[in-house]
Tab-separated table of C-alpha atoms and ligand atoms in Angstrom:
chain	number	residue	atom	x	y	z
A	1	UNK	CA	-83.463	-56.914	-61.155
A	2	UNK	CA	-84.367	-56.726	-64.780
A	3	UNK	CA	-85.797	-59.381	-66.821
A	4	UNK	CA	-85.729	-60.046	-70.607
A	5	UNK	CA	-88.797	-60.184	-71.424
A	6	UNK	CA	-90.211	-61.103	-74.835
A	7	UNK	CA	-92.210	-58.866	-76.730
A	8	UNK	CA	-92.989	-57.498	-80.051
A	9	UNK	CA	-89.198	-56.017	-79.588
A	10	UNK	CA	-87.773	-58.947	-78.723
A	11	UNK	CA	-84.561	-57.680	-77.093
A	12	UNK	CA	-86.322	-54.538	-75.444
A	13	UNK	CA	-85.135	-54.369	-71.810
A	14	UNK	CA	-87.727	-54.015	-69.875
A	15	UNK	CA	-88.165	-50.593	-67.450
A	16	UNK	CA	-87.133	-52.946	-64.228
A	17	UNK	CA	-83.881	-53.513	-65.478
A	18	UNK	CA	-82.800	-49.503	-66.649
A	19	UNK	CA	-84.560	-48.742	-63.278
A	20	UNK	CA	-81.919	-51.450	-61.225
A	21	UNK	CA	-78.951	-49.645	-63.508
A	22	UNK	CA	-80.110	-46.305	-62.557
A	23	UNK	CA	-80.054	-47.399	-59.249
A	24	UNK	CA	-76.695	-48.754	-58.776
A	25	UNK	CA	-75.482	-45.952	-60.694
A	26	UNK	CA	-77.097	-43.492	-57.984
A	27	UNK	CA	-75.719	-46.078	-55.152
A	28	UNK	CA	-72.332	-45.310	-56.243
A	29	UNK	CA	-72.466	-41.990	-57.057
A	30	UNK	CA	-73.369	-41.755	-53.365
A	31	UNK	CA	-70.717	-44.050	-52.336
A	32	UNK	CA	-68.211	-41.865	-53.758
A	33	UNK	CA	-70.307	-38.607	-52.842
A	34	UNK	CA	-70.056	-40.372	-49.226
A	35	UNK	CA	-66.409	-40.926	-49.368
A	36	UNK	CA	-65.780	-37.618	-50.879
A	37	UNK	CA	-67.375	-35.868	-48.334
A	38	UNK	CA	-65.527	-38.345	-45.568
A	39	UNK	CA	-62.111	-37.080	-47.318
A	40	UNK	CA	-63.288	-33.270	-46.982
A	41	UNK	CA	-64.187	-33.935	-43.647
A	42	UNK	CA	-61.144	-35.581	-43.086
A	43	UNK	CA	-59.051	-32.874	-44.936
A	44	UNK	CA	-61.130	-30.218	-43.020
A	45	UNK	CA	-60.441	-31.921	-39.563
A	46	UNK	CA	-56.825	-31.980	-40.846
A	47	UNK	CA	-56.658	-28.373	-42.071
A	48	UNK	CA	-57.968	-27.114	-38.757
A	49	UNK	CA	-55.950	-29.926	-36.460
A	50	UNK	CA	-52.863	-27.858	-38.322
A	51	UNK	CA	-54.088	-24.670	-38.019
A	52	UNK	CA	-54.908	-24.862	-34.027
A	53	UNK	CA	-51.392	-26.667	-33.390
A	54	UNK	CA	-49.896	-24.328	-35.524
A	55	UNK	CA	-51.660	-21.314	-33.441
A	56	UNK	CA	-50.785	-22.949	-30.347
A	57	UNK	CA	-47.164	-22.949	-30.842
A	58	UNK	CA	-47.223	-19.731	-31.956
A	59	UNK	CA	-48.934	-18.159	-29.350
A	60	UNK	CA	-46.306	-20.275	-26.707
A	61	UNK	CA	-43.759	-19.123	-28.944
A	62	UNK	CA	-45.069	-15.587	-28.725
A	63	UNK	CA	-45.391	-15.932	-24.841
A	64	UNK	CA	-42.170	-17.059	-24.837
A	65	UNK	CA	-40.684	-13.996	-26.776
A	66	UNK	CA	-42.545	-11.583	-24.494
A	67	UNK	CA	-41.434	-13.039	-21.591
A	68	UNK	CA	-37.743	-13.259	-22.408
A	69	UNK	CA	-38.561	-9.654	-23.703
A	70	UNK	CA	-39.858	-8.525	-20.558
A	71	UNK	CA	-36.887	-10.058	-18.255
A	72	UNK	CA	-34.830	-8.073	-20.950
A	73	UNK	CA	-35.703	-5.107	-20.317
A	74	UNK	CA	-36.078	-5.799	-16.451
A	75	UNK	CA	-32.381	-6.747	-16.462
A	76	UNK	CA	-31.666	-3.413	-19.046
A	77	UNK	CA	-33.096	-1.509	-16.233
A	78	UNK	CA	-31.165	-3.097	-13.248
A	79	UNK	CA	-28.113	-2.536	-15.612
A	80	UNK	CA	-28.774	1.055	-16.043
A	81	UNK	CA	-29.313	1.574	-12.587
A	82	UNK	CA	-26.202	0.172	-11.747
A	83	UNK	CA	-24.101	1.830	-14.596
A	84	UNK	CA	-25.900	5.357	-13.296
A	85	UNK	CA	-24.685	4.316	-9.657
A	86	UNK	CA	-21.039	3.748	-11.026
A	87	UNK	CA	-20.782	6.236	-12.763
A	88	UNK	CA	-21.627	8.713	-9.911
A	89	UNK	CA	-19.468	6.465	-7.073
A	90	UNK	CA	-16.871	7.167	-10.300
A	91	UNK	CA	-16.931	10.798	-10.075
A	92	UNK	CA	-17.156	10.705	-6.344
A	93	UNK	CA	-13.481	8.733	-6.467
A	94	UNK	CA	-12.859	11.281	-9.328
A	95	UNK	CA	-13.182	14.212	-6.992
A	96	UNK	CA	-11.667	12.876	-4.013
A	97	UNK	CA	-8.819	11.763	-6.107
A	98	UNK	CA	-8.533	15.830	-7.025
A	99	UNK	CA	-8.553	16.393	-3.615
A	100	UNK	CA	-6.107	14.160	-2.832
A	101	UNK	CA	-3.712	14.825	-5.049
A	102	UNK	CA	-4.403	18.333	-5.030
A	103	UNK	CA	-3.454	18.259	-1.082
A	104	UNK	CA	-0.285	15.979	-1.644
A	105	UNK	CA	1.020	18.336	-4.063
A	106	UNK	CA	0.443	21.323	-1.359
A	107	UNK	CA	1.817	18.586	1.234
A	108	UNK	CA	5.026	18.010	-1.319
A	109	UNK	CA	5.859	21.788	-1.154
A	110	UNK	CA	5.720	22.554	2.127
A	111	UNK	CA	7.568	19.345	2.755
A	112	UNK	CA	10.309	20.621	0.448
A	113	UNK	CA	10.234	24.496	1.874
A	114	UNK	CA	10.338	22.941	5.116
A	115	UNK	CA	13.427	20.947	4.264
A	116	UNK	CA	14.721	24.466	2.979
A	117	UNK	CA	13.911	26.190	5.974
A	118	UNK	CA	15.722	23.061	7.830
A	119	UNK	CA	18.775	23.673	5.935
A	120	UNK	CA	18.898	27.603	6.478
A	121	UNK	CA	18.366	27.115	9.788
A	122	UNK	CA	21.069	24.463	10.661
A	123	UNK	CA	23.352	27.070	8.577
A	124	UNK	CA	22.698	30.246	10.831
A	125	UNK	CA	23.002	28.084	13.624
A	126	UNK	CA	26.236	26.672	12.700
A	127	UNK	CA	27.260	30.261	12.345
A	128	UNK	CA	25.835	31.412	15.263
A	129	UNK	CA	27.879	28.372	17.157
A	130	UNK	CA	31.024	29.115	15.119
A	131	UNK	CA	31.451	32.369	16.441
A	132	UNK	CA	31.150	31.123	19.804
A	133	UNK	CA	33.958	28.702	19.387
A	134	UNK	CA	31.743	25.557	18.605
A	135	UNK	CA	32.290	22.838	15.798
A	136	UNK	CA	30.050	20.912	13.997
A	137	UNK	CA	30.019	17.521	12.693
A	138	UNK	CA	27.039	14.834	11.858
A	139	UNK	CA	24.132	16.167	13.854
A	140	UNK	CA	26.272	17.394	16.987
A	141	UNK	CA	28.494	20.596	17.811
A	142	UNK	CA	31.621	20.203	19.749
A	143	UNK	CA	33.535	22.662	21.905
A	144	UNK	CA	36.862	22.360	23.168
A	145	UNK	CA	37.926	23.889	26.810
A	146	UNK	CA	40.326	26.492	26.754
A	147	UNK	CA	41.509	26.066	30.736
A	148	UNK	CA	41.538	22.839	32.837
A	149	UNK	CA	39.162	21.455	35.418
A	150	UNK	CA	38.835	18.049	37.120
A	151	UNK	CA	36.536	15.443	35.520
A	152	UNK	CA	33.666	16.584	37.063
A	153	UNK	CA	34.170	20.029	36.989
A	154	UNK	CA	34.644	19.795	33.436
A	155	UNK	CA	31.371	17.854	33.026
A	156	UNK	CA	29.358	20.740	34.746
A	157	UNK	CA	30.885	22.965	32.718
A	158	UNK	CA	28.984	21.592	29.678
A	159	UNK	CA	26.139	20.511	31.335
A	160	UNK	CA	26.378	24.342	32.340
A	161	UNK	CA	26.049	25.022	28.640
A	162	UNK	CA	23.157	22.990	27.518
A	163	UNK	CA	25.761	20.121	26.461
A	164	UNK	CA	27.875	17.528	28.112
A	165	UNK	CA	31.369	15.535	28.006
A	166	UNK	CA	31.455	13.872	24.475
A	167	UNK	CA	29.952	10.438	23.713
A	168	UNK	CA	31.637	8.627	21.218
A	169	UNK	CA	29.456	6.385	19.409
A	170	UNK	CA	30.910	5.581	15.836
A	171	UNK	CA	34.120	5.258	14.521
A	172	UNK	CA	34.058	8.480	12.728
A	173	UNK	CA	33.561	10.341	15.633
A	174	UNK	CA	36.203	8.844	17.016
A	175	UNK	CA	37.999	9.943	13.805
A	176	UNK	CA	36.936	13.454	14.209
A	177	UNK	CA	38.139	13.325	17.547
A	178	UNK	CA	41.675	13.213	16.511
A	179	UNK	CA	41.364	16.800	14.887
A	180	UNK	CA	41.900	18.190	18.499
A	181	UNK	CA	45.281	18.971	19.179
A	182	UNK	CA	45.274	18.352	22.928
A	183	UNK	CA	44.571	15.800	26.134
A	184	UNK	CA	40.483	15.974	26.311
A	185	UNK	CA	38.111	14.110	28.936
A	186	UNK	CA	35.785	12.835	27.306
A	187	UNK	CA	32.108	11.670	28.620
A	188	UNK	CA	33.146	7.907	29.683
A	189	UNK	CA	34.079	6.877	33.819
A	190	UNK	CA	34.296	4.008	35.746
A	191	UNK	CA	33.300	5.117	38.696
A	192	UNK	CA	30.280	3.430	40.014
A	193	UNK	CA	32.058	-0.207	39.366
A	194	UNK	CA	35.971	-0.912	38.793
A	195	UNK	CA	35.932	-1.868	34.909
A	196	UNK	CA	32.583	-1.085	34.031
A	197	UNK	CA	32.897	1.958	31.789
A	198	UNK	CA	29.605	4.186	31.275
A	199	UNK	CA	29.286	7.189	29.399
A	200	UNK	CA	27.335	10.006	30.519
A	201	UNK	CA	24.016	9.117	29.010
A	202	UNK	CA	23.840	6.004	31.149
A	203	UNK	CA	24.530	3.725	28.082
A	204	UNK	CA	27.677	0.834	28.957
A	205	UNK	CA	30.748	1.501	26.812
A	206	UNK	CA	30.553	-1.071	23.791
A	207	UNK	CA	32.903	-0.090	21.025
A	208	UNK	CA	36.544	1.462	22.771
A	209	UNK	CA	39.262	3.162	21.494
A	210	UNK	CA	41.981	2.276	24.646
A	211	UNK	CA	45.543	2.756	23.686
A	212	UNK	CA	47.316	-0.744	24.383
A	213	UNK	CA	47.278	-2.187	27.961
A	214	UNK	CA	44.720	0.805	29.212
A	215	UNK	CA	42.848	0.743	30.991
A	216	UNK	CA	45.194	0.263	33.580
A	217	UNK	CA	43.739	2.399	36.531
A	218	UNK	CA	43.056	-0.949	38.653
A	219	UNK	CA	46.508	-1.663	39.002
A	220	UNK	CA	48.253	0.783	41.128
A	221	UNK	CA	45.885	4.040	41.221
A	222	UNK	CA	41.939	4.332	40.868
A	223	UNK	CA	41.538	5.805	37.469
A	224	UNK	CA	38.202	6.190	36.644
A	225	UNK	CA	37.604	8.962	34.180
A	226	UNK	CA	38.565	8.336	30.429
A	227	UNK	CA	40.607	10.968	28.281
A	228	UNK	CA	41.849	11.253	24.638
A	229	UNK	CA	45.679	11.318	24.940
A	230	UNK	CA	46.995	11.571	21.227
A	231	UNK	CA	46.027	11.621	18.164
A	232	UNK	CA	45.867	7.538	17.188
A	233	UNK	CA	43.058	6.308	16.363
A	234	UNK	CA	43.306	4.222	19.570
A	235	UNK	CA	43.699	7.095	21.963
A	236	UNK	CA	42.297	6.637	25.421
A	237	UNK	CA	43.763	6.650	28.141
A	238	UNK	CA	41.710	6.439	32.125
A	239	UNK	CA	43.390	8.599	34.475
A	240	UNK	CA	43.075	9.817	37.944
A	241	UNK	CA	38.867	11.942	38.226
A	242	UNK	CA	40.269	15.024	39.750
A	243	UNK	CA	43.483	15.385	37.233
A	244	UNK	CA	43.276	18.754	35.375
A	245	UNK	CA	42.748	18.789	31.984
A	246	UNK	CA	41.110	20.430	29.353
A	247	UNK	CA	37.981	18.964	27.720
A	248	UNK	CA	35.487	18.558	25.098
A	249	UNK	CA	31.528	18.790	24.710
A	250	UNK	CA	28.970	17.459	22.961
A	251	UNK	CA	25.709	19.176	21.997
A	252	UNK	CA	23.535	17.320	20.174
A	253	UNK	CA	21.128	18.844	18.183
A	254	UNK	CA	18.122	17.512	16.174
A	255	UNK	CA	17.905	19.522	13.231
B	301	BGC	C1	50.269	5.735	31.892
B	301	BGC	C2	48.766	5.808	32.023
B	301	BGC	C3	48.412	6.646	33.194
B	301	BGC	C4	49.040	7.952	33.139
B	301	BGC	C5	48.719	8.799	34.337
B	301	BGC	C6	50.850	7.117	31.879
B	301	BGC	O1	52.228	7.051	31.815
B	301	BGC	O2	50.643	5.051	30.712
B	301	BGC	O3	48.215	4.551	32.105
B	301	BGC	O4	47.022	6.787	33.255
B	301	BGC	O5	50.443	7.830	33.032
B	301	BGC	O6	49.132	10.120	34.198
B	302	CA	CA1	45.706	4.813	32.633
């Protein structure tokens, strides 16, 4: 610390004292050197506290990207694959669908010439029957006896011919029936058991045509074979088995 000392310049500081100045002065130019150097530090540690977080994230960020960009292209692959195995199951369907339709078309036609051919057919054989004195109507030809026989006799007579005595299953048969201009047996007898009527096939009579209060054959003679008598729509009549009559056959065909 200076001192004022007196000398031949009385106010003169003495060296001490500019020596404690200088001193100070240095002390807090170091201070502030000091906390200069602190805040560099500090800005320093700062700087590269930044710059390491900041290269952190980005390097997470880029693993990040690279991963999503390699499950990406993984799942571009898988999607590829798949759209390359569609698109050939797609042409397999493609060509079997060809064939397919292809083979219905060829199925089509010979379904139609077929019905063609059906059709010519069923006409030459109408024609064919025709000539031989045979009618046809709905899926059957009919022929109508020109002498008389018994029932039975009359049945083996169609049998005979590949037919047998009619069966009359529908109401428009029954209509068609009427046509005939003569008393017909007809495919329809009693004769295994009083008042059961069977036709010829075996079936049991269900829809009948009797003219009123026939079937009377229980009542004073055993009448067991059915005939058409007129030309009503109700028209049978059951009459004695070995009566002579004419008669009628059935042939049914499946054409
Ligand atoms: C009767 C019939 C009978 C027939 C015999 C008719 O007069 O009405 O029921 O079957 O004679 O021929
Ligand atoms: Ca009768």
């Amino acid at each position: 610390m200076g001192t004022v000392e007196q000398t031949h310049d009385k106010y003169r500081l003495v060296p001490s004292v500019a020596e404690d100045v200088k001193k100070s002065s240095c002390r807090a130019a170091a201070v502030c050197l000091g906390v200069l150097c602190l805040l560099l530090l500090t800005g320093l540690l700062t700087l590269v506290g930044l710059f390491t977080k900041g290269n952190s994230e980005w390097e997470m960020k880029m693993f990040l990207l690279h991963n999503s960009f390699n499950n990406l292209t993984q799942e571009r692959d898988q999607l590829q694959t798949s759209y390359n195995n569609l698109t050939q199951e797609r042409d397999q369907l493609q060509t079997s669908y060809n064939n397919l339709t292809q083979e219905r078309d060829q199925f089509q036609k010979r379904v139609e010439d077929m019905a063609k051919e059906r059709i010519d057919l069923r006409k030459k054989l109408q024609d064919q029957y025709n000539k031989r004195g045979w009618v046809y109507f709905s899926g059957s030809f009919y022929h109508v006896s020109s002498t008389k026989k018994s029932w039975q006799g009359s049945r083996d007579d169609c049998v005979q011919k590949g037919a047998d005595l009619v069966i009359i299953n529908s109401r428009e048969e029954q209509e068609f029936m009427r046509r005939f201009p003569k008393p017909l047996w007809i495919g329809l007898t009693d004769g295994e058991r009083e008042g059961r009527w069977k036709w010829v096939d075996g079936t049991l009579l269900t829809q009948s045509y009797w003219i009123l209060s026939e079937p009377n054959g229980h009542m004073w003679r055993d009448e067991d074979c059915a005939e058409i008598s007129n030309h009503l729509l109700n028209s049978w009549n059951d009459d004695l088995c070995n009566s002579e009559k004419f008669w009628i056959c059935e042939m049914t065909l499946l054409l």
